[in-house]
Amino acid sequence: IIAAVVLVVALAGGGGWWYFQQQAKQQAEQQLALAESVSTAALVKKPVFLPLTKFVVSIPGDDRLHYLMLELSLMSYNQEQLDTVQEYMPVVRNAVITLLSDQHYNDLAQSGVMKPLQLALRGAIQTVMSDMANSNGIDQVLITKMVIQ
């Protein structure tokens, strides 16, 4: 009797192991087929860019006025967002110039100013686009040229 019980338990264990191995194999095959059906290009969003050129702004310094020349590119993963930004370009440029003219030469001349300035510019542009077009407008602001004199 004990041998029969051991044999039944061993057969049940072996059958359970075989069943779970088959289920895992089927799931792996389904995931592989799904991954192959979706192309790599569809998984990666391609960014689109809108250049904003030639911002020249006077900024105060300790002893005299200085000039800041700046060029930007706006990045979005949605072309429609950049088309909307293009429609409101005078307001966007005004927001950039207003933000830049409030800066001080000593703040802009420091190292490490690029990332905070990019974030401030993105926030100003997103605020203007939200107010004017009910759109956030952009995902990132890239500073492509910056000269301070």
mmCIF file with all atom_site columns, N, CA, C and O in Angstrom, residues 50-59 66-74 85-86 88-101 103 108 117 121-122 124-125 128 138 141-149:
data_model
loop_
_atom_site.group_PDB
_atom_site.id
_atom_site.type_symbol
_atom_site.label_atom_id
_atom_site.label_alt_id
_atom_site.label_comp_id
_atom_site.label_asym_id
_atom_site.label_entity_id
_atom_site.label_seq_id
_atom_site.pdbx_PDB_ins_code
_atom_site.Cartn_x
_atom_site.Cartn_y
_atom_site.Cartn_z
_atom_site.occupancy
_atom_site.B_iso_or_equiv
_atom_site.pdbx_formal_charge
_atom_site.auth_seq_id
_atom_site.auth_comp_id
_atom_site.auth_asym_id
_atom_site.auth_atom_id
_atom_site.pdbx_PDB_model_num
ATOM 1   N N  . LEU A 1 50  ? 11.896 72.078 -33.077 1.00 0.00 ? 50  LEU A N  1
ATOM 2   C CA . LEU A 1 50  ? 11.541 73.379 -33.627 1.00 0.00 ? 50  LEU A CA 1
ATOM 3   C C  . LEU A 1 50  ? 12.604 74.368 -33.172 1.00 0.00 ? 50  LEU A C  1
ATOM 4   O O  . LEU A 1 50  ? 12.693 74.679 -31.978 1.00 0.00 ? 50  LEU A O  1
ATOM 5   N N  . PRO A 1 51  ? 13.431 74.868 -34.096 1.00 0.00 ? 51  PRO A N  1
ATOM 6   C CA . PRO A 1 51  ? 14.482 75.813 -33.687 1.00 0.00 ? 51  PRO A CA 1
ATOM 7   C C  . PRO A 1 51  ? 13.915 77.208 -33.440 1.00 0.00 ? 51  PRO A C  1
ATOM 8   O O  . PRO A 1 51  ? 13.026 77.664 -34.140 1.00 0.00 ? 51  PRO A O  1
ATOM 9   N N  . LEU A 1 52  ? 14.428 77.852 -32.396 1.00 0.00 ? 52  LEU A N  1
ATOM 10  C CA . LEU A 1 52  ? 14.140 79.261 -32.102 1.00 0.00 ? 52  LEU A CA 1
ATOM 11  C C  . LEU A 1 52  ? 15.486 79.968 -32.121 1.00 0.00 ? 52  LEU A C  1
ATOM 12  O O  . LEU A 1 52  ? 16.338 79.707 -31.285 1.00 0.00 ? 52  LEU A O  1
ATOM 13  N N  . THR A 1 53  ? 15.669 80.859 -33.078 1.00 0.00 ? 53  THR A N  1
ATOM 14  C CA . THR A 1 53  ? 16.991 81.439 -33.262 1.00 0.00 ? 53  THR A CA 1
ATOM 15  C C  . THR A 1 53  ? 17.038 82.897 -32.838 1.00 0.00 ? 53  THR A C  1
ATOM 16  O O  . THR A 1 53  ? 16.033 83.589 -32.784 1.00 0.00 ? 53  THR A O  1
ATOM 17  N N  . LYS A 1 54  ? 18.227 83.312 -32.528 1.00 0.00 ? 54  LYS A N  1
ATOM 18  C CA . LYS A 1 54  ? 18.627 84.700 -32.324 1.00 0.00 ? 54  LYS A CA 1
ATOM 19  C C  . LYS A 1 54  ? 17.793 85.471 -31.300 1.00 0.00 ? 54  LYS A C  1
ATOM 20  O O  . LYS A 1 54  ? 17.094 86.408 -31.630 1.00 0.00 ? 54  LYS A O  1
ATOM 21  N N  . PHE A 1 55  ? 17.936 85.065 -30.072 1.00 0.00 ? 55  PHE A N  1
ATOM 22  C CA . PHE A 1 55  ? 17.458 85.888 -28.961 1.00 0.00 ? 55  PHE A CA 1
ATOM 23  C C  . PHE A 1 55  ? 18.646 86.718 -28.500 1.00 0.00 ? 55  PHE A C  1
ATOM 24  O O  . PHE A 1 55  ? 19.684 86.172 -28.126 1.00 0.00 ? 55  PHE A O  1
ATOM 25  N N  . VAL A 1 56  ? 18.518 88.026 -28.521 1.00 0.00 ? 56  VAL A N  1
ATOM 26  C CA . VAL A 1 56  ? 19.557 88.919 -27.993 1.00 0.00 ? 56  VAL A CA 1
ATOM 27  C C  . VAL A 1 56  ? 18.884 89.784 -26.941 1.00 0.00 ? 56  VAL A C  1
ATOM 28  O O  . VAL A 1 56  ? 17.951 90.526 -27.240 1.00 0.00 ? 56  VAL A O  1
ATOM 29  N N  . VAL A 1 57  ? 19.387 89.677 -25.717 1.00 0.00 ? 57  VAL A N  1
ATOM 30  C CA . VAL A 1 57  ? 18.756 90.347 -24.582 1.00 0.00 ? 57  VAL A CA 1
ATOM 31  C C  . VAL A 1 57  ? 19.842 91.040 -23.773 1.00 0.00 ? 57  VAL A C  1
ATOM 32  O O  . VAL A 1 57  ? 20.918 90.489 -23.559 1.00 0.00 ? 57  VAL A O  1
ATOM 33  N N  . SER A 1 58  ? 19.551 92.250 -23.326 1.00 0.00 ? 58  SER A N  1
ATOM 34  C CA . SER A 1 58  ? 20.483 92.905 -22.405 1.00 0.00 ? 58  SER A CA 1
ATOM 35  C C  . SER A 1 58  ? 20.145 92.448 -20.998 1.00 0.00 ? 58  SER A C  1
ATOM 36  O O  . SER A 1 58  ? 18.976 92.372 -20.611 1.00 0.00 ? 58  SER A O  1
ATOM 37  N N  . ILE A 1 59  ? 21.197 92.135 -20.241 1.00 0.00 ? 59  ILE A N  1
ATOM 38  C CA . ILE A 1 59  ? 21.012 91.673 -18.867 1.00 0.00 ? 59  ILE A CA 1
ATOM 39  C C  . ILE A 1 59  ? 21.891 92.518 -17.952 1.00 0.00 ? 59  ILE A C  1
ATOM 40  O O  . ILE A 1 59  ? 23.003 92.887 -18.307 1.00 0.00 ? 59  ILE A O  1
ATOM 41  N N  . HIS A 1 66  ? 25.130 93.835 -19.855 1.00 0.00 ? 66  HIS A N  1
ATOM 42  C CA . HIS A 1 66  ? 25.760 92.788 -20.650 1.00 0.00 ? 66  HIS A CA 1
ATOM 43  C C  . HIS A 1 66  ? 24.735 92.315 -21.675 1.00 0.00 ? 66  HIS A C  1
ATOM 44  O O  . HIS A 1 66  ? 23.539 92.597 -21.553 1.00 0.00 ? 66  HIS A O  1
ATOM 45  N N  . TYR A 1 67  ? 25.208 91.572 -22.653 1.00 0.00 ? 67  TYR A N  1
ATOM 46  C CA . TYR A 1 67  ? 24.322 91.040 -23.680 1.00 0.00 ? 67  TYR A CA 1
ATOM 47  C C  . TYR A 1 67  ? 24.368 89.526 -23.656 1.00 0.00 ? 67  TYR A C  1
ATOM 48  O O  . TYR A 1 67  ? 25.427 88.918 -23.514 1.00 0.00 ? 67  TYR A O  1
ATOM 49  N N  . LEU A 1 68  ? 23.199 88.952 -23.812 1.00 0.00 ? 68  LEU A N  1
ATOM 50  C CA . LEU A 1 68  ? 23.059 87.506 -23.889 1.00 0.00 ? 68  LEU A CA 1
ATOM 51  C C  . LEU A 1 68  ? 22.493 87.172 -25.260 1.00 0.00 ? 68  LEU A C  1
ATOM 52  O O  . LEU A 1 68  ? 21.451 87.683 -25.647 1.00 0.00 ? 68  LEU A O  1
ATOM 53  N N  . MET A 1 69  ? 23.204 86.339 -26.003 1.00 0.00 ? 69  MET A N  1
ATOM 54  C CA . MET A 1 69  ? 22.707 85.837 -27.275 1.00 0.00 ? 69  MET A CA 1
ATOM 55  C C  . MET A 1 69  ? 22.416 84.356 -27.072 1.00 0.00 ? 69  MET A C  1
ATOM 56  O O  . MET A 1 69  ? 23.261 83.607 -26.566 1.00 0.00 ? 69  MET A O  1
ATOM 57  N N  . LEU A 1 70  ? 21.215 83.949 -27.450 1.00 0.00 ? 70  LEU A N  1
ATOM 58  C CA . LEU A 1 70  ? 20.771 82.596 -27.158 1.00 0.00 ? 70  LEU A CA 1
ATOM 59  C C  . LEU A 1 70  ? 20.016 82.037 -28.355 1.00 0.00 ? 70  LEU A C  1
ATOM 60  O O  . LEU A 1 70  ? 19.250 82.748 -28.999 1.00 0.00 ? 70  LEU A O  1
ATOM 61  N N  . GLU A 1 71  ? 20.241 80.764 -28.641 1.00 0.00 ? 71  GLU A N  1
ATOM 62  C CA . GLU A 1 71  ? 19.450 80.025 -29.625 1.00 0.00 ? 71  GLU A CA 1
ATOM 63  C C  . GLU A 1 71  ? 18.967 78.746 -28.961 1.00 0.00 ? 71  GLU A C  1
ATOM 64  O O  . GLU A 1 71  ? 19.706 78.111 -28.204 1.00 0.00 ? 71  GLU A O  1
ATOM 65  N N  . LEU A 1 72  ? 17.731 78.387 -29.239 1.00 0.00 ? 72  LEU A N  1
ATOM 66  C CA . LEU A 1 72  ? 17.094 77.239 -28.613 1.00 0.00 ? 72  LEU A CA 1
ATOM 67  C C  . LEU A 1 72  ? 16.525 76.296 -29.658 1.00 0.00 ? 72  LEU A C  1
ATOM 68  O O  . LEU A 1 72  ? 16.283 76.702 -30.801 1.00 0.00 ? 72  LEU A O  1
ATOM 69  N N  . SER A 1 73  ? 16.271 75.084 -29.246 1.00 0.00 ? 73  SER A N  1
ATOM 70  C CA . SER A 1 73  ? 15.449 74.142 -30.006 1.00 0.00 ? 73  SER A CA 1
ATOM 71  C C  . SER A 1 73  ? 14.440 73.556 -29.036 1.00 0.00 ? 73  SER A C  1
ATOM 72  O O  . SER A 1 73  ? 14.799 73.142 -27.933 1.00 0.00 ? 73  SER A O  1
ATOM 73  N N  . LEU A 1 74  ? 13.194 73.552 -29.452 1.00 0.00 ? 74  LEU A N  1
ATOM 74  C CA . LEU A 1 74  ? 12.146 72.933 -28.654 1.00 0.00 ? 74  LEU A CA 1
ATOM 75  C C  . LEU A 1 74  ? 11.970 71.506 -29.145 1.00 0.00 ? 74  LEU A C  1
ATOM 76  O O  . LEU A 1 74  ? 11.920 71.253 -30.350 1.00 0.00 ? 74  LEU A O  1
ATOM 77  N N  . VAL A 1 85  ? 2.784  75.352 -31.164 1.00 0.00 ? 85  VAL A N  1
ATOM 78  C CA . VAL A 1 85  ? 3.783  76.312 -30.684 1.00 0.00 ? 85  VAL A CA 1
ATOM 79  C C  . VAL A 1 85  ? 4.112  77.309 -31.796 1.00 0.00 ? 85  VAL A C  1
ATOM 80  O O  . VAL A 1 85  ? 4.209  78.514 -31.556 1.00 0.00 ? 85  VAL A O  1
ATOM 81  N N  . GLN A 1 86  ? 4.243  76.813 -33.007 1.00 0.00 ? 86  GLN A N  1
ATOM 82  C CA . GLN A 1 86  ? 4.556  77.680 -34.154 1.00 0.00 ? 86  GLN A CA 1
ATOM 83  C C  . GLN A 1 86  ? 3.470  78.731 -34.359 1.00 0.00 ? 86  GLN A C  1
ATOM 84  O O  . GLN A 1 86  ? 3.770  79.884 -34.674 1.00 0.00 ? 86  GLN A O  1
ATOM 85  N N  . TYR A 1 88  ? 1.718  80.143 -32.119 1.00 0.00 ? 88  TYR A N  1
ATOM 86  C CA . TYR A 1 88  ? 1.797  81.125 -31.033 1.00 0.00 ? 88  TYR A CA 1
ATOM 87  C C  . TYR A 1 88  ? 3.219  81.631 -30.835 1.00 0.00 ? 88  TYR A C  1
ATOM 88  O O  . TYR A 1 88  ? 3.585  82.061 -29.737 1.00 0.00 ? 88  TYR A O  1
ATOM 89  N N  . MET A 1 89  ? 4.022  81.627 -31.874 1.00 0.00 ? 89  MET A N  1
ATOM 90  C CA . MET A 1 89  ? 5.436  81.963 -31.769 1.00 0.00 ? 89  MET A CA 1
ATOM 91  C C  . MET A 1 89  ? 5.704  83.349 -31.163 1.00 0.00 ? 89  MET A C  1
ATOM 92  O O  . MET A 1 89  ? 6.607  83.479 -30.333 1.00 0.00 ? 89  MET A O  1
ATOM 93  N N  . PRO A 1 90  ? 4.957  84.409 -31.517 1.00 0.00 ? 90  PRO A N  1
ATOM 94  C CA . PRO A 1 90  ? 5.249  85.705 -30.879 1.00 0.00 ? 90  PRO A CA 1
ATOM 95  C C  . PRO A 1 90  ? 5.103  85.664 -29.354 1.00 0.00 ? 90  PRO A C  1
ATOM 96  O O  . PRO A 1 90  ? 5.905  86.253 -28.631 1.00 0.00 ? 90  PRO A O  1
ATOM 97  N N  . VAL A 1 91  ? 4.118  84.945 -28.869 1.00 0.00 ? 91  VAL A N  1
ATOM 98  C CA . VAL A 1 91  ? 3.901  84.845 -27.419 1.00 0.00 ? 91  VAL A CA 1
ATOM 99  C C  . VAL A 1 91  ? 4.998  83.990 -26.779 1.00 0.00 ? 91  VAL A C  1
ATOM 100 O O  . VAL A 1 91  ? 5.472  84.298 -25.682 1.00 0.00 ? 91  VAL A O  1
ATOM 101 N N  . VAL A 1 92  ? 5.413  82.950 -27.473 1.00 0.00 ? 92  VAL A N  1
ATOM 102 C CA . VAL A 1 92  ? 6.487  82.086 -26.967 1.00 0.00 ? 92  VAL A CA 1
ATOM 103 C C  . VAL A 1 92  ? 7.791  82.875 -26.891 1.00 0.00 ? 92  VAL A C  1
ATOM 104 O O  . VAL A 1 92  ? 8.502  82.836 -25.884 1.00 0.00 ? 92  VAL A O  1
ATOM 105 N N  . ARG A 1 93  ? 8.117  83.614 -27.957 1.00 0.00 ? 93  ARG A N  1
ATOM 106 C CA . ARG A 1 93  ? 9.350  84.407 -27.954 1.00 0.00 ? 93  ARG A CA 1
ATOM 107 C C  . ARG A 1 93  ? 9.301  85.466 -26.848 1.00 0.00 ? 93  ARG A C  1
ATOM 108 O O  . ARG A 1 93  ? 10.303 85.728 -26.183 1.00 0.00 ? 93  ARG A O  1
ATOM 109 N N  . ASN A 1 94  ? 8.134  86.061 -26.635 1.00 0.00 ? 94  ASN A N  1
ATOM 110 C CA . ASN A 1 94  ? 7.987  87.046 -25.566 1.00 0.00 ? 94  ASN A CA 1
ATOM 111 C C  . ASN A 1 94  ? 8.237  86.415 -24.198 1.00 0.00 ? 94  ASN A C  1
ATOM 112 O O  . ASN A 1 94  ? 8.899  87.015 -23.342 1.00 0.00 ? 94  ASN A O  1
ATOM 113 N N  . ALA A 1 95  ? 7.739  85.215 -23.987 1.00 0.00 ? 95  ALA A N  1
ATOM 114 C CA . ALA A 1 95  ? 7.952  84.531 -22.701 1.00 0.00 ? 95  ALA A CA 1
ATOM 115 C C  . ALA A 1 95  ? 9.436  84.254 -22.483 1.00 0.00 ? 95  ALA A C  1
ATOM 116 O O  . ALA A 1 95  ? 9.948  84.432 -21.366 1.00 0.00 ? 95  ALA A O  1
ATOM 117 N N  . VAL A 1 96  ? 10.139 83.860 -23.542 1.00 0.00 ? 96  VAL A N  1
ATOM 118 C CA . VAL A 1 96  ? 11.577 83.583 -23.433 1.00 0.00 ? 96  VAL A CA 1
ATOM 119 C C  . VAL A 1 96  ? 12.335 84.872 -23.116 1.00 0.00 ? 96  VAL A C  1
ATOM 120 O O  . VAL A 1 96  ? 13.173 84.912 -22.208 1.00 0.00 ? 96  VAL A O  1
ATOM 121 N N  . ILE A 1 97  ? 12.041 85.931 -23.857 1.00 0.00 ? 97  ILE A N  1
ATOM 122 C CA . ILE A 1 97  ? 12.739 87.209 -23.643 1.00 0.00 ? 97  ILE A CA 1
ATOM 123 C C  . ILE A 1 97  ? 12.444 87.763 -22.255 1.00 0.00 ? 97  ILE A C  1
ATOM 124 O O  . ILE A 1 97  ? 13.338 88.276 -21.574 1.00 0.00 ? 97  ILE A O  1
ATOM 125 N N  . THR A 1 98  ? 11.211 87.657 -21.811 1.00 0.00 ? 98  THR A N  1
ATOM 126 C CA . THR A 1 98  ? 10.854 88.140 -20.471 1.00 0.00 ? 98  THR A CA 1
ATOM 127 C C  . THR A 1 98  ? 11.627 87.389 -19.399 1.00 0.00 ? 98  THR A C  1
ATOM 128 O O  . THR A 1 98  ? 12.168 87.989 -18.463 1.00 0.00 ? 98  THR A O  1
ATOM 129 N N  . LEU A 1 99  ? 11.699 86.077 -19.529 1.00 0.00 ? 99  LEU A N  1
ATOM 130 C CA . LEU A 1 99  ? 12.439 85.282 -18.541 1.00 0.00 ? 99  LEU A CA 1
ATOM 131 C C  . LEU A 1 99  ? 13.920 85.628 -18.568 1.00 0.00 ? 99  LEU A C  1
ATOM 132 O O  . LEU A 1 99  ? 14.542 85.801 -17.519 1.00 0.00 ? 99  LEU A O  1
ATOM 133 N N  . LEU A 1 100 ? 14.487 85.757 -19.753 1.00 0.00 ? 100 LEU A N  1
ATOM 134 C CA . LEU A 1 100 ? 15.921 86.036 -19.861 1.00 0.00 ? 100 LEU A CA 1
ATOM 135 C C  . LEU A 1 100 ? 16.267 87.427 -19.354 1.00 0.00 ? 100 LEU A C  1
ATOM 136 O O  . LEU A 1 100 ? 17.316 87.628 -18.740 1.00 0.00 ? 100 LEU A O  1
ATOM 137 N N  . SER A 1 101 ? 15.412 88.403 -19.601 1.00 0.00 ? 101 SER A N  1
ATOM 138 C CA . SER A 1 101 ? 15.721 89.766 -19.182 1.00 0.00 ? 101 SER A CA 1
ATOM 139 C C  . SER A 1 101 ? 15.672 89.926 -17.664 1.00 0.00 ? 101 SER A C  1
ATOM 140 O O  . SER A 1 101 ? 16.217 90.893 -17.128 1.00 0.00 ? 101 SER A O  1
ATOM 141 N N  . GLN A 1 103 ? 17.120 87.802 -15.703 1.00 0.00 ? 103 GLN A N  1
ATOM 142 C CA . GLN A 1 103 ? 18.333 87.144 -15.197 1.00 0.00 ? 103 GLN A CA 1
ATOM 143 C C  . GLN A 1 103 ? 19.426 88.180 -14.926 1.00 0.00 ? 103 GLN A C  1
ATOM 144 O O  . GLN A 1 103 ? 19.411 89.268 -15.477 1.00 0.00 ? 103 GLN A O  1
ATOM 145 N N  . LEU A 1 108 ? 24.151 83.978 -14.737 1.00 0.00 ? 108 LEU A N  1
ATOM 146 C CA . LEU A 1 108 ? 24.317 83.283 -16.015 1.00 0.00 ? 108 LEU A CA 1
ATOM 147 C C  . LEU A 1 108 ? 25.762 82.914 -16.307 1.00 0.00 ? 108 LEU A C  1
ATOM 148 O O  . LEU A 1 108 ? 26.025 82.013 -17.097 1.00 0.00 ? 108 LEU A O  1
ATOM 149 N N  . LEU A 1 117 ? 18.482 76.750 -16.324 1.00 0.00 ? 117 LEU A N  1
ATOM 150 C CA . LEU A 1 117 ? 17.950 77.680 -17.321 1.00 0.00 ? 117 LEU A CA 1
ATOM 151 C C  . LEU A 1 117 ? 17.037 76.955 -18.302 1.00 0.00 ? 117 LEU A C  1
ATOM 152 O O  . LEU A 1 117 ? 15.971 77.468 -18.657 1.00 0.00 ? 117 LEU A O  1
ATOM 153 N N  . LEU A 1 121 ? 13.118 77.847 -18.789 1.00 0.00 ? 121 LEU A N  1
ATOM 154 C CA . LEU A 1 121 ? 12.589 78.165 -20.120 1.00 0.00 ? 121 LEU A CA 1
ATOM 155 C C  . LEU A 1 121 ? 11.439 77.233 -20.482 1.00 0.00 ? 121 LEU A C  1
ATOM 156 O O  . LEU A 1 121 ? 10.405 77.667 -20.995 1.00 0.00 ? 121 LEU A O  1
ATOM 157 N N  . ARG A 1 122 ? 11.606 75.951 -20.204 1.00 0.00 ? 122 ARG A N  1
ATOM 158 C CA . ARG A 1 122 ? 10.528 74.998 -20.486 1.00 0.00 ? 122 ARG A CA 1
ATOM 159 C C  . ARG A 1 122 ? 9.277  75.342 -19.696 1.00 0.00 ? 122 ARG A C  1
ATOM 160 O O  . ARG A 1 122 ? 8.161  75.345 -20.230 1.00 0.00 ? 122 ARG A O  1
ATOM 161 N N  . ALA A 1 124 ? 8.363  78.311 -18.546 1.00 0.00 ? 124 ALA A N  1
ATOM 162 C CA . ALA A 1 124 ? 7.768  79.544 -19.072 1.00 0.00 ? 124 ALA A CA 1
ATOM 163 C C  . ALA A 1 124 ? 7.006  79.269 -20.360 1.00 0.00 ? 124 ALA A C  1
ATOM 164 O O  . ALA A 1 124 ? 5.884  79.773 -20.554 1.00 0.00 ? 124 ALA A O  1
ATOM 165 N N  . ILE A 1 125 ? 7.581  78.470 -21.241 1.00 0.00 ? 125 ILE A N  1
ATOM 166 C CA . ILE A 1 125 ? 6.919  78.169 -22.511 1.00 0.00 ? 125 ILE A CA 1
ATOM 167 C C  . ILE A 1 125 ? 5.677  77.307 -22.281 1.00 0.00 ? 125 ILE A C  1
ATOM 168 O O  . ILE A 1 125 ? 4.621  77.547 -22.881 1.00 0.00 ? 125 ILE A O  1
ATOM 169 N N  . VAL A 1 128 ? 2.845  79.516 -20.947 1.00 0.00 ? 128 VAL A N  1
ATOM 170 C CA . VAL A 1 128 ? 2.245  80.341 -21.995 1.00 0.00 ? 128 VAL A CA 1
ATOM 171 C C  . VAL A 1 128 ? 1.377  79.492 -22.928 1.00 0.00 ? 128 VAL A C  1
ATOM 172 O O  . VAL A 1 128 ? 0.277  79.887 -23.305 1.00 0.00 ? 128 VAL A O  1
ATOM 173 N N  . ILE A 1 138 ? 5.602  71.391 -25.292 1.00 0.00 ? 138 ILE A N  1
ATOM 174 C CA . ILE A 1 138 ? 6.932  70.833 -25.519 1.00 0.00 ? 138 ILE A CA 1
ATOM 175 C C  . ILE A 1 138 ? 7.309  69.853 -24.420 1.00 0.00 ? 138 ILE A C  1
ATOM 176 O O  . ILE A 1 138 ? 6.744  69.877 -23.331 1.00 0.00 ? 138 ILE A O  1
ATOM 177 N N  . VAL A 1 141 ? 13.472 71.768 -23.645 1.00 0.00 ? 141 VAL A N  1
ATOM 178 C CA . VAL A 1 141 ? 14.118 72.919 -24.278 1.00 0.00 ? 141 VAL A CA 1
ATOM 179 C C  . VAL A 1 141 ? 15.611 72.631 -24.312 1.00 0.00 ? 141 VAL A C  1
ATOM 180 O O  . VAL A 1 141 ? 16.204 72.302 -23.295 1.00 0.00 ? 141 VAL A O  1
ATOM 181 N N  . LEU A 1 142 ? 16.193 72.752 -25.485 1.00 0.00 ? 142 LEU A N  1
ATOM 182 C CA . LEU A 1 142 ? 17.626 72.534 -25.656 1.00 0.00 ? 142 LEU A CA 1
ATOM 183 C C  . LEU A 1 142 ? 18.272 73.865 -26.000 1.00 0.00 ? 142 LEU A C  1
ATOM 184 O O  . LEU A 1 142 ? 17.824 74.561 -26.916 1.00 0.00 ? 142 LEU A O  1
ATOM 185 N N  . ILE A 1 143 ? 19.301 74.236 -25.269 1.00 0.00 ? 143 ILE A N  1
ATOM 186 C CA . ILE A 1 143 ? 20.053 75.448 -25.577 1.00 0.00 ? 143 ILE A CA 1
ATOM 187 C C  . ILE A 1 143 ? 21.124 75.057 -26.582 1.00 0.00 ? 143 ILE A C  1
ATOM 188 O O  . ILE A 1 143 ? 22.025 74.292 -26.270 1.00 0.00 ? 143 ILE A O  1
ATOM 189 N N  . THR A 1 144 ? 21.006 75.587 -27.795 1.00 0.00 ? 144 THR A N  1
ATOM 190 C CA . THR A 1 144 ? 21.941 75.209 -28.855 1.00 0.00 ? 144 THR A CA 1
ATOM 191 C C  . THR A 1 144 ? 23.075 76.205 -29.024 1.00 0.00 ? 144 THR A C  1
ATOM 192 O O  . THR A 1 144 ? 24.096 75.879 -29.619 1.00 0.00 ? 144 THR A O  1
ATOM 193 N N  . LYS A 1 145 ? 22.897 77.416 -28.519 1.00 0.00 ? 145 LYS A N  1
ATOM 194 C CA . LYS A 1 145 ? 23.980 78.406 -28.555 1.00 0.00 ? 145 LYS A CA 1
ATOM 195 C C  . LYS A 1 145 ? 23.717 79.426 -27.466 1.00 0.00 ? 145 LYS A C  1
ATOM 196 O O  . LYS A 1 145 ? 22.593 79.881 -27.286 1.00 0.00 ? 145 LYS A O  1
ATOM 197 N N  . MET A 1 146 ? 24.785 79.790 -26.735 1.00 0.00 ? 146 MET A N  1
ATOM 198 C CA . MET A 1 146 ? 24.660 80.774 -25.663 1.00 0.00 ? 146 MET A CA 1
ATOM 199 C C  . MET A 1 146 ? 25.950 81.540 -25.564 1.00 0.00 ? 146 MET A C  1
ATOM 200 O O  . MET A 1 146 ? 27.022 80.970 -25.352 1.00 0.00 ? 146 MET A O  1
ATOM 201 N N  . VAL A 1 147 ? 25.863 82.857 -25.748 1.00 0.00 ? 147 VAL A N  1
ATOM 202 C CA . VAL A 1 147 ? 27.027 83.747 -25.642 1.00 0.00 ? 147 VAL A CA 1
ATOM 203 C C  . VAL A 1 147 ? 26.651 84.881 -24.707 1.00 0.00 ? 147 VAL A C  1
ATOM 204 O O  . VAL A 1 147 ? 25.618 85.520 -24.867 1.00 0.00 ? 147 VAL A O  1
ATOM 205 N N  . ILE A 1 148 ? 27.507 85.126 -23.708 1.00 0.00 ? 148 ILE A N  1
ATOM 206 C CA . ILE A 1 148 ? 27.288 86.225 -22.767 1.00 0.00 ? 148 ILE A CA 1
ATOM 207 C C  . ILE A 1 148 ? 28.471 87.174 -22.896 1.00 0.00 ? 148 ILE A C  1
ATOM 208 O O  . ILE A 1 148 ? 29.620 86.754 -22.814 1.00 0.00 ? 148 ILE A O  1
ATOM 209 N N  . GLN A 1 149 ? 28.193 88.451 -23.101 1.00 0.00 ? 149 GLN A N  1
ATOM 210 C CA . GLN A 1 149 ? 29.242 89.464 -23.173 1.00 0.00 ? 149 GLN A CA 1
ATOM 211 C C  . GLN A 1 149 ? 29.013 90.504 -22.106 1.00 0.00 ? 149 GLN A C  1
ATOM 212 O O  . GLN A 1 149 ? 27.926 90.934 -21.864 1.00 0.00 ? 149 GLN A O  1
#
